């Protein structure tokens, strides 16, 4: 059946006035064959392999963008966790690898490279521990490198030793980049139930079970959802709202999958997954907060917010799962405060609190995302916040994440600016109730008994 | 007189001979959207560029919306002289010189979004 002009106009306006874009095409590269006892050799092999495999990624993405008329906002790389392929190095000095990966990413023109990562949900290996302790140096010495640490899973529980350590690491990252409001923390994610095929930063790594290479796509499109809800009007019931979001999510996902497949074809790598996460940007009208408010919650963060986000999250998955058989990654709504102008505004007005964001974690993915907090927040409090978020993931069999920035020298109510996609926002207040005695106990929080499924 | 059933059958045969569009040949089709203040010669300007490059127009919808000329075209560029990027740049330059907004995209993206 030929296209009718209504369909043509709908797509054109989704792209040209509603910010429909592809948030990221992320090429995963397995670096396990780059292991070497000499850290410098390991770094060189990794950089060479990335440049060989991903040499055409950026020009191809630009070409596809031109031909299909849909902007590809970021091109990214995800690699095998450095703590895996770097474990053979003697000494365990990962800094040369961090710098080589960052330089390779810069020379290829990709925006971010993820995989400076360790998975320590049960225990920390010697290499994992060394990698985690090197994160502040690695992030301070690089610009595109992203780090992530998995501290828990529904199968094995929460590693409280690792969580306590991450509280101190985050504080150290902020201190190392004090001049830029602690910006290194924006490139560091702490996960529970991390996934091996996430294309979104800062938490992307190319995990166990993935192929030699694979190209994944992260969709965007809050603006298109918002426009559809505004067309629907304020009087239709929430089943109609869900149906409308589902239909738009289908279209956004189909666009994302097509773009991803075409990029993969042209650079000659397998197509991997489509991540069905609606990713906002700081641009006006490209906000998850606006969608919640279009549903009828006066200000995002007020009563009704959790219910509205639950509806949005599920409707996006329904439409997306119908559109692609390749759903993967995180596939849940993101609510990164600094990257979403409306959420940032509501947070600065005091309508959206840290506690509400914690509650929202129950119905979306990555609950405490791009949250700036006072620079004097104790590392034990950061760790306890991580534990709270991870516990939601633990109990609900889902991925949760924390990307929190204790902005040096800043107090609640001040502002931070990171620029670009990372945006900016208010410094949110954190409870002063002490968590140090709880965090200091260490050990592990056991998995829920429901995890024993076999 | 030919029966309606017979006509339907002949029509089906004709369509079959003409070749029903499929995924393979959609790859060479583009959608062209032209928007601008209405005046004589807009369509002629655009179609001249297409004709000179041997790009084949398959479908045209044109109307005036609130004084704005709006035209949507589906064009086959399989036999075209030059690359997609060449055509796009030429059309965009034409648009800039004549105060027209001209958008060019592969048709495949529209099918992906609107067809199961």
XYZ file of C-alpha atoms in Angstrom:
570
model
C 0.000 0.000 0.000
C 1.494 3.368 -0.966
C 2.157 5.925 1.736
C -0.444 8.626 2.085
C 0.465 12.227 2.624
C -0.768 12.193 6.233
C 1.820 9.531 7.033
C 4.552 11.426 5.244
C 3.697 14.623 7.104
C 3.554 12.816 10.444
C 7.076 11.458 10.053
C 8.407 14.763 8.749
C 6.982 16.649 11.701
C 8.211 14.031 14.182
C 11.730 14.606 12.898
C 11.702 18.300 12.176
C 9.623 19.749 14.990
C 9.429 17.072 17.693
C 13.115 16.156 18.062
C 12.698 12.559 16.906
C 16.212 11.306 16.703
C 18.317 8.275 17.395
C 20.056 8.911 20.686
C 22.939 6.606 19.948
C 24.360 3.946 17.688
C 26.774 2.031 19.863
C 29.245 -0.455 18.446
C 30.227 -3.201 20.867
C 33.745 -4.598 20.449
C 35.109 -7.688 22.210
C 38.630 -6.945 23.473
C 39.338 -10.218 25.279
C 41.942 -11.129 22.656
C 43.918 -7.996 23.607
C 45.076 -9.388 26.964
C 48.836 -8.952 27.485
C 51.164 -9.060 30.504
C 52.551 -5.638 29.573
C 49.955 -2.910 30.254
C 51.308 -0.811 27.366
C 51.050 -3.673 24.904
C 47.555 -4.426 26.117
C 46.596 -0.783 25.626
C 48.119 -0.697 22.138
C 46.354 -3.890 21.041
C 43.012 -2.607 22.337
C 43.352 0.742 20.562
C 44.428 -0.937 17.317
C 41.508 -3.331 17.362
C 38.999 -0.559 18.042
C 40.376 1.570 15.215
C 40.325 -1.414 12.861
C 36.767 -2.486 13.658
C 35.159 0.928 14.160
C 37.058 2.936 11.545
C 33.958 3.590 9.461
C 31.433 3.979 12.274
C 31.236 7.766 12.419
C 31.303 8.548 8.670
C 28.735 5.806 8.067
C 26.448 7.163 10.783
C 26.734 10.644 9.241
C 25.866 9.276 5.795
C 22.835 7.318 7.072
C 21.701 10.387 8.974
C 21.788 12.399 5.767
C 19.987 9.803 3.678
C 17.230 8.961 6.154
C 16.857 12.463 7.537
C 16.889 11.314 11.167
C 19.629 12.767 13.359
C 21.940 10.329 15.120
C 22.874 12.332 18.196
C 25.793 10.221 19.412
C 28.041 7.489 18.099
C 29.598 5.397 20.828
C 31.705 2.369 21.518
C 31.255 -0.232 24.220
C 34.053 -2.648 24.996
C 34.741 -5.715 27.099
C 35.112 -4.667 30.770
C 38.715 -3.521 31.149
C 38.987 -5.494 34.407
C 38.549 -8.692 32.341
C 40.992 -8.285 29.478
C 43.357 -6.183 31.600
C 43.579 -8.808 34.345
C 46.687 -10.348 32.787
C 48.660 -7.101 33.130
C 51.628 -7.056 35.495
C 51.507 -4.728 37.301
C 47.736 -4.137 37.345
C 48.115 -0.640 35.936
C 45.027 0.215 33.911
C 45.790 3.858 33.260
C 47.597 3.242 29.931
C 44.554 1.272 28.783
C 42.191 4.072 29.846
C 44.222 6.636 27.946
C 44.601 4.464 24.847
C 40.857 3.788 24.715
C 40.102 7.488 25.148
C 42.554 8.481 22.409
C 41.171 5.838 20.069
C 37.649 7.139 20.694
C 38.805 10.698 20.012
C 40.615 9.760 16.798
C 37.518 7.936 15.526
C 35.290 10.882 16.422
C 32.966 8.852 18.676
C 31.360 10.718 21.553
C 31.826 8.205 24.371
C 33.482 4.866 24.996
C 32.110 2.673 27.787
C 33.671 -0.357 29.421
C 36.040 0.882 32.094
C 34.081 -1.541 34.171
C 34.121 -4.185 36.869
C 31.434 -6.674 37.833
C 31.693 -7.333 41.547
C 28.183 -8.277 42.625
C 29.464 -11.122 44.778
C 33.175 -10.570 45.453
C 35.970 -8.404 44.096
C 38.759 -10.104 42.166
C 42.239 -8.610 42.457
C 41.886 -7.032 39.009
C 38.379 -5.728 39.687
C 39.509 -4.113 42.922
C 42.495 -2.503 41.183
C 40.281 -1.208 38.399
C 37.711 0.314 40.739
C 40.435 2.076 42.730
C 41.868 3.498 39.494
C 38.543 4.998 38.329
C 39.168 8.536 39.709
C 42.570 8.731 37.975
C 41.232 7.194 34.780
C 38.238 9.522 34.482
C 40.259 12.598 35.430
C 42.804 11.759 32.693
C 40.205 11.189 29.945
C 37.227 12.907 28.328
C 35.195 10.218 26.576
C 35.853 7.178 28.702
C 32.934 5.940 30.817
C 33.149 3.693 33.856
C 30.618 1.390 35.449
C 30.590 -1.024 38.353
C 27.987 -3.700 39.007
C 27.598 -4.085 42.762
C 24.626 -6.384 43.000
C 22.337 -8.833 41.289
C 19.110 -10.603 42.067
C 20.972 -13.909 41.803
C 23.695 -13.236 44.367
C 22.691 -10.181 46.409
C 24.388 -6.850 47.108
C 28.122 -6.616 47.722
C 28.160 -4.071 50.520
C 31.970 -3.912 50.575
C 31.883 -2.787 46.951
C 29.034 -0.369 47.643
C 30.983 1.239 50.493
C 34.023 1.488 48.228
C 31.936 3.137 45.468
C 30.803 5.833 47.906
C 34.472 6.741 48.401
C 35.291 6.403 44.677
C 32.486 8.771 43.681
C 33.686 11.320 46.235
C 37.231 10.965 44.867
C 36.035 11.393 41.264
C 34.262 14.609 42.240
C 37.355 15.901 44.032
C 39.560 15.144 41.012
C 37.291 17.232 38.759
C 36.300 19.924 41.266
C 36.803 22.713 38.721
C 33.993 21.305 36.543
C 31.463 20.613 39.339
C 32.703 17.022 39.717
C 31.979 16.198 36.079
C 33.872 12.873 36.203
C 30.949 11.495 38.224
C 28.717 12.001 35.167
C 30.811 9.295 33.466
C 30.441 6.755 36.266
C 27.454 4.494 36.917
C 26.889 2.031 39.755
C 24.533 -0.777 38.767
C 22.502 -3.566 40.218
C 21.645 -6.205 37.593
C 23.783 -4.583 34.879
C 23.051 -5.791 31.346
C 25.726 -6.852 28.824
C 24.261 -5.050 25.795
C 23.341 -1.583 27.040
C 24.072 1.058 24.357
C 23.495 4.031 26.701
C 26.184 5.850 28.638
C 27.681 6.034 31.062
C 26.830 2.401 31.781
C 27.605 0.679 28.479
C 30.028 -2.238 28.384
C 30.219 -5.204 26.043
C 29.575 -8.112 28.336
C 29.780 -11.860 28.552
C 27.838 -13.755 25.910
C 28.099 -11.024 23.271
C 29.670 -11.628 19.861
C 32.925 -10.371 18.404
C 31.192 -7.110 17.441
C 27.600 -5.910 17.444
C 25.858 -2.640 16.703
C 23.048 -1.525 18.993
C 20.697 1.412 18.907
C 19.270 3.535 21.696
C 16.059 5.286 20.744
C 14.901 8.702 21.840
C 11.733 10.634 21.130
C 10.089 12.171 24.218
C 9.142 15.120 21.986
C 7.141 12.907 19.630
C 5.310 11.279 22.548
C 4.557 14.714 23.987
C 3.154 15.995 20.670
C 0.882 12.951 20.376
C -0.431 13.445 23.917
C -1.076 17.122 23.277
C -3.032 16.175 20.141
C -5.026 13.695 22.210
C -6.125 16.466 24.576
C -6.783 16.569 28.310
C -10.112 14.719 28.434
C -9.356 11.240 27.097
C -8.918 8.502 29.665
C -5.621 6.863 30.581
C -6.260 3.768 28.463
C -6.331 6.103 25.464
C -3.167 7.780 26.730
C -1.439 4.394 26.988
C -2.628 3.411 23.506
C -1.349 6.683 22.031
C 2.072 6.279 23.612
C 2.223 2.670 22.446
C 1.568 3.675 18.846
C 4.217 6.386 18.882
C 6.712 4.058 20.571
C 6.121 1.562 17.759
C 7.041 4.166 15.140
C 10.051 5.462 17.035
C 11.330 1.933 17.525
C 10.856 1.003 13.880
C 12.833 4.066 12.849
C 15.567 3.166 15.316
C 15.802 -0.415 14.187
C 15.982 0.532 10.510
C 18.728 3.083 11.132
C 20.671 0.583 13.242
C 20.366 -2.166 10.667
C 21.531 0.090 7.856
C 24.553 1.358 9.808
C 25.469 -2.227 10.774
C 25.111 -3.438 7.171
C 27.332 -0.723 5.765
C 30.152 -1.194 8.233
C 29.832 -4.961 8.000
C 29.021 -5.895 11.607
C 26.052 -7.824 13.021
C 23.055 -5.848 14.225
C 22.579 -6.380 17.955
C 19.695 -4.805 19.886
C 17.329 -1.849 20.093
C 17.149 -0.322 23.560
C 13.576 0.854 24.105
C 14.458 3.577 26.575
C 12.953 6.992 25.938
C 16.016 9.180 26.465
C 15.407 12.883 27.089
C 17.798 15.716 26.249
C 18.146 19.178 27.777
C 16.509 20.637 24.608
C 13.106 22.287 25.181
C 10.252 19.870 24.461
C 12.437 16.772 24.648
C 11.578 15.972 28.224
C 10.117 13.057 30.173
C 8.895 15.595 32.718
C 6.804 17.296 30.008
C 5.145 13.964 29.171
C 4.181 13.352 32.794
C 2.764 16.861 32.967
C 0.895 16.437 29.659
C -0.806 13.432 31.261
C -2.211 15.775 33.890
C 0.258 15.815 36.770
C 0.592 19.565 37.344
C 4.308 19.395 38.092
C 6.511 16.338 37.661
C 7.308 15.078 41.138
C 3.852 15.806 42.554
C 1.207 13.210 43.486
C 0.454 10.962 40.498
C 4.005 11.062 39.146
C 4.838 7.434 39.916
C 1.600 6.190 38.358
C 2.134 8.340 35.263
C 5.706 7.128 34.819
C 4.625 3.506 35.276
C 2.074 3.970 32.479
C 4.634 5.614 30.205
C 7.276 2.981 30.852
C 4.954 0.094 30.099
C 3.354 1.683 27.032
C 6.778 2.337 25.488
C 7.707 -1.316 25.987
C 4.450 -2.573 24.499
C 4.847 -0.511 21.349
C 8.561 -1.172 21.140
C 8.300 -4.928 21.629
C 5.741 -5.082 18.812
C 8.065 -3.091 16.551
C 11.246 -5.094 17.007
C 12.228 -8.613 17.907
C 15.576 -7.245 19.038
C 14.606 -5.387 22.205
C 17.440 -5.400 24.721
C 19.707 -3.267 26.857
C 18.008 -1.324 29.617
C 14.668 -0.760 27.879
C 13.049 1.395 30.532
C 12.320 5.111 30.811
C 15.197 7.320 31.918
C 14.745 10.217 34.325
C 18.185 11.858 34.355
C 17.626 15.120 36.191
C 20.383 17.241 34.670
C 19.644 15.943 31.156
C 15.925 16.822 31.272
C 15.095 20.528 31.483
C 11.646 20.094 33.032
C 12.756 17.539 35.617
C 15.675 19.805 36.512
C 13.302 22.747 36.935
C 10.933 20.759 39.150
C 13.859 19.583 41.227
C 15.066 23.152 41.694
C 11.535 24.210 42.696
C 11.578 21.500 45.339
C 8.638 19.651 43.756
C 10.759 16.662 42.743
C 12.786 15.348 45.663
C 15.468 12.731 45.973
C 12.977 10.557 47.849
C 10.452 10.762 44.996
C 13.203 9.803 42.548
C 13.978 6.769 44.687
C 10.337 5.770 44.573
C 10.269 6.288 40.784
C 13.059 3.725 40.493
C 10.434 1.077 41.207
C 8.701 1.804 37.883
C 11.495 2.715 35.463
C 15.195 2.045 35.009
C 18.134 3.994 36.442
C 16.364 5.863 39.225
C 19.041 8.193 40.610
C 20.485 9.445 37.355
C 22.499 12.651 36.919
C 21.662 13.903 40.379
C 23.880 16.624 41.817
C 24.087 16.641 45.609
C 26.073 18.821 48.046
C 29.826 18.375 47.829
C 30.086 17.605 51.538
C 27.727 14.604 51.333
C 29.590 11.873 53.289
C 30.828 8.921 51.195
C 28.868 6.617 53.524
C 25.674 8.485 52.642
C 26.457 8.123 48.927
C 27.000 4.413 49.546
C 23.727 4.107 51.436
C 21.853 5.807 48.567
C 23.483 3.334 46.175
C 22.421 0.477 48.450
C 18.825 1.743 48.522
C 18.646 1.943 44.747
C 20.360 -1.399 44.290
C 17.941 -2.983 46.775
C 15.026 -1.967 44.544
C 16.722 -3.710 41.622
C 17.569 -6.685 43.789
C 14.015 -7.226 44.985
C 12.320 -6.461 41.690
C 14.551 -8.456 39.312
C 15.455 -5.372 37.295
C 18.341 -3.087 36.476
C 18.771 -0.030 38.654
C 21.592 2.450 38.584
C 23.025 5.446 40.347
C 24.856 8.301 38.694
C 25.298 10.861 41.434
C 27.537 13.913 41.524
C 28.619 15.353 44.897
C 29.469 18.772 43.430
C 32.555 20.108 45.225
C 31.955 23.309 47.158
C 28.269 23.401 46.257
C 25.302 23.428 48.624
C 21.673 22.402 48.147
C 19.980 24.930 45.877
C 23.149 25.851 43.956
C 23.408 24.995 40.255
C 25.790 22.755 38.314
C 26.509 22.866 34.574
C 28.065 20.045 32.573
C 27.138 21.170 29.056
C 26.058 19.232 25.982
C 23.868 16.170 26.486
C 24.815 16.055 30.167
C 23.034 19.361 30.743
C 22.848 20.992 34.134
C 20.578 21.310 37.112
C 20.113 22.027 40.786
C 22.091 20.608 43.670
C 19.468 18.534 45.487
C 19.326 18.234 49.233
C 20.202 14.943 50.886
C 19.029 13.760 54.287
C 21.615 14.374 56.980
C 20.609 11.221 58.866
C 23.788 9.176 59.221
C 24.195 5.839 57.454
C 27.843 5.214 58.324
C 27.188 2.474 60.889
C 25.005 0.576 58.440
C 27.453 0.871 55.553
C 30.481 0.018 57.716
C 29.112 -3.434 58.511
C 30.123 -4.617 55.045
C 29.395 -8.193 54.013
C 26.566 -8.924 51.657
C 22.822 -8.440 51.528
C 21.517 -11.843 50.464
C 19.412 -12.229 47.336
C 15.643 -12.453 47.715
C 14.441 -15.994 48.267
C 12.406 -15.538 45.070
C 15.702 -15.666 43.166
C 15.842 -19.416 43.803
C 13.768 -20.253 40.773
C 15.150 -23.531 39.531
C -19.324 -6.495 -22.309
C -16.548 -7.609 -20.007
C -17.764 -8.732 -16.583
C -16.500 -6.919 -13.462
C -14.903 -10.184 -12.338
C -13.006 -10.425 -15.637
C -11.849 -6.794 -15.323
C -10.578 -7.492 -11.808
C -8.605 -10.449 -13.060
C -7.051 -8.414 -15.885
C -6.194 -5.653 -13.442
C -4.501 -8.158 -11.148
C -2.447 -9.466 -14.074
C -1.432 -5.942 -15.073
C -0.320 -5.190 -11.520
C 1.674 -8.381 -11.440
C 3.415 -7.465 -14.714
C 4.122 -3.939 -13.487
C 5.778 -5.398 -10.459
C 4.319 -4.934 -7.010
C 6.616 -2.788 -4.897
C 8.623 -4.881 -2.490
C 11.349 -4.292 0.052
C 14.124 -4.634 -2.501
C 13.168 -1.811 -4.845
C 12.007 0.502 -2.091
C 15.653 1.043 -1.333
C 15.973 3.305 -4.367
C 13.010 5.527 -3.542
C 13.139 8.843 -1.813
C 10.528 11.188 -0.401
C 10.825 14.841 -1.262
C 8.962 17.508 0.700
C 8.877 21.080 -0.593
C 7.389 23.892 1.455
C 7.419 27.622 0.693
C 5.387 30.740 -0.051
C 3.198 29.986 -3.049
C 4.162 31.452 -6.431
C 4.344 30.231 -10.048
C 7.167 27.883 -11.019
C 7.997 26.125 -7.746
C 7.108 22.696 -9.069
C 8.790 23.384 -12.400
C 12.040 24.315 -10.654
C 12.138 21.147 -8.601
C 11.035 18.788 -11.336
C 13.608 20.233 -13.746
C 16.380 19.241 -11.341
C 14.914 15.744 -11.082
C 14.509 15.424 -14.848
C 18.073 16.580 -15.533
C 19.348 13.881 -13.230
C 16.991 11.246 -14.664
C 15.290 10.776 -11.302
C 11.823 9.330 -11.915
C 8.777 10.827 -10.198
C 6.395 8.095 -8.979
C 3.873 10.068 -6.979
C 3.062 13.731 -6.341
C 0.708 15.391 -3.856
C 0.552 19.168 -3.947
C -1.678 21.619 -2.164
C -1.789 25.122 -0.691
C -2.098 25.267 3.081
C -2.632 28.784 4.468
C -0.788 30.363 1.540
C 2.039 27.868 1.802
C 2.895 25.714 -1.159
C 3.364 22.175 0.108
C 4.379 19.317 -2.129
C 5.243 15.718 -1.337
C 6.866 13.526 -3.962
C 7.993 9.947 -4.110
C 10.909 9.644 -6.535
C 12.846 6.631 -7.796
C 16.576 7.316 -8.011
C 17.704 3.865 -9.201
C 18.711 5.199 -12.651
C 19.716 8.647 -11.479
C 22.926 10.416 -12.482
C 24.955 11.118 -9.361
C 24.605 10.023 -5.760
C 21.879 10.589 -3.209
C 24.090 13.192 -1.534
C 24.633 15.021 -4.856
C 20.888 15.280 -5.411
C 20.229 16.336 -1.855
C 22.817 19.098 -2.013
C 21.519 20.357 -5.354
C 17.942 20.458 -4.072
C 18.950 22.146 -0.843
C 20.920 24.771 -2.772
C 17.874 25.319 -4.996
C 15.733 25.644 -1.860
C 18.081 28.179 -0.298
C 18.213 30.257 -3.498
C 14.416 30.295 -3.808
C 13.268 30.571 -0.169
C 11.930 27.016 -0.146
C 12.342 24.377 2.502
C 13.242 21.131 0.707
C 13.598 17.905 2.672
C 14.898 14.701 1.113
C 14.879 11.304 2.825
C 14.886 7.676 1.803
C 11.334 6.330 1.602
C 12.256 3.216 3.575
C 12.075 5.121 6.863
C 8.429 6.065 6.226
C 7.504 2.461 5.496
C 9.310 1.253 8.600
C 7.346 3.659 10.756
C 3.907 3.248 9.233
C 3.671 -0.321 7.959
C 3.762 -3.625 9.770
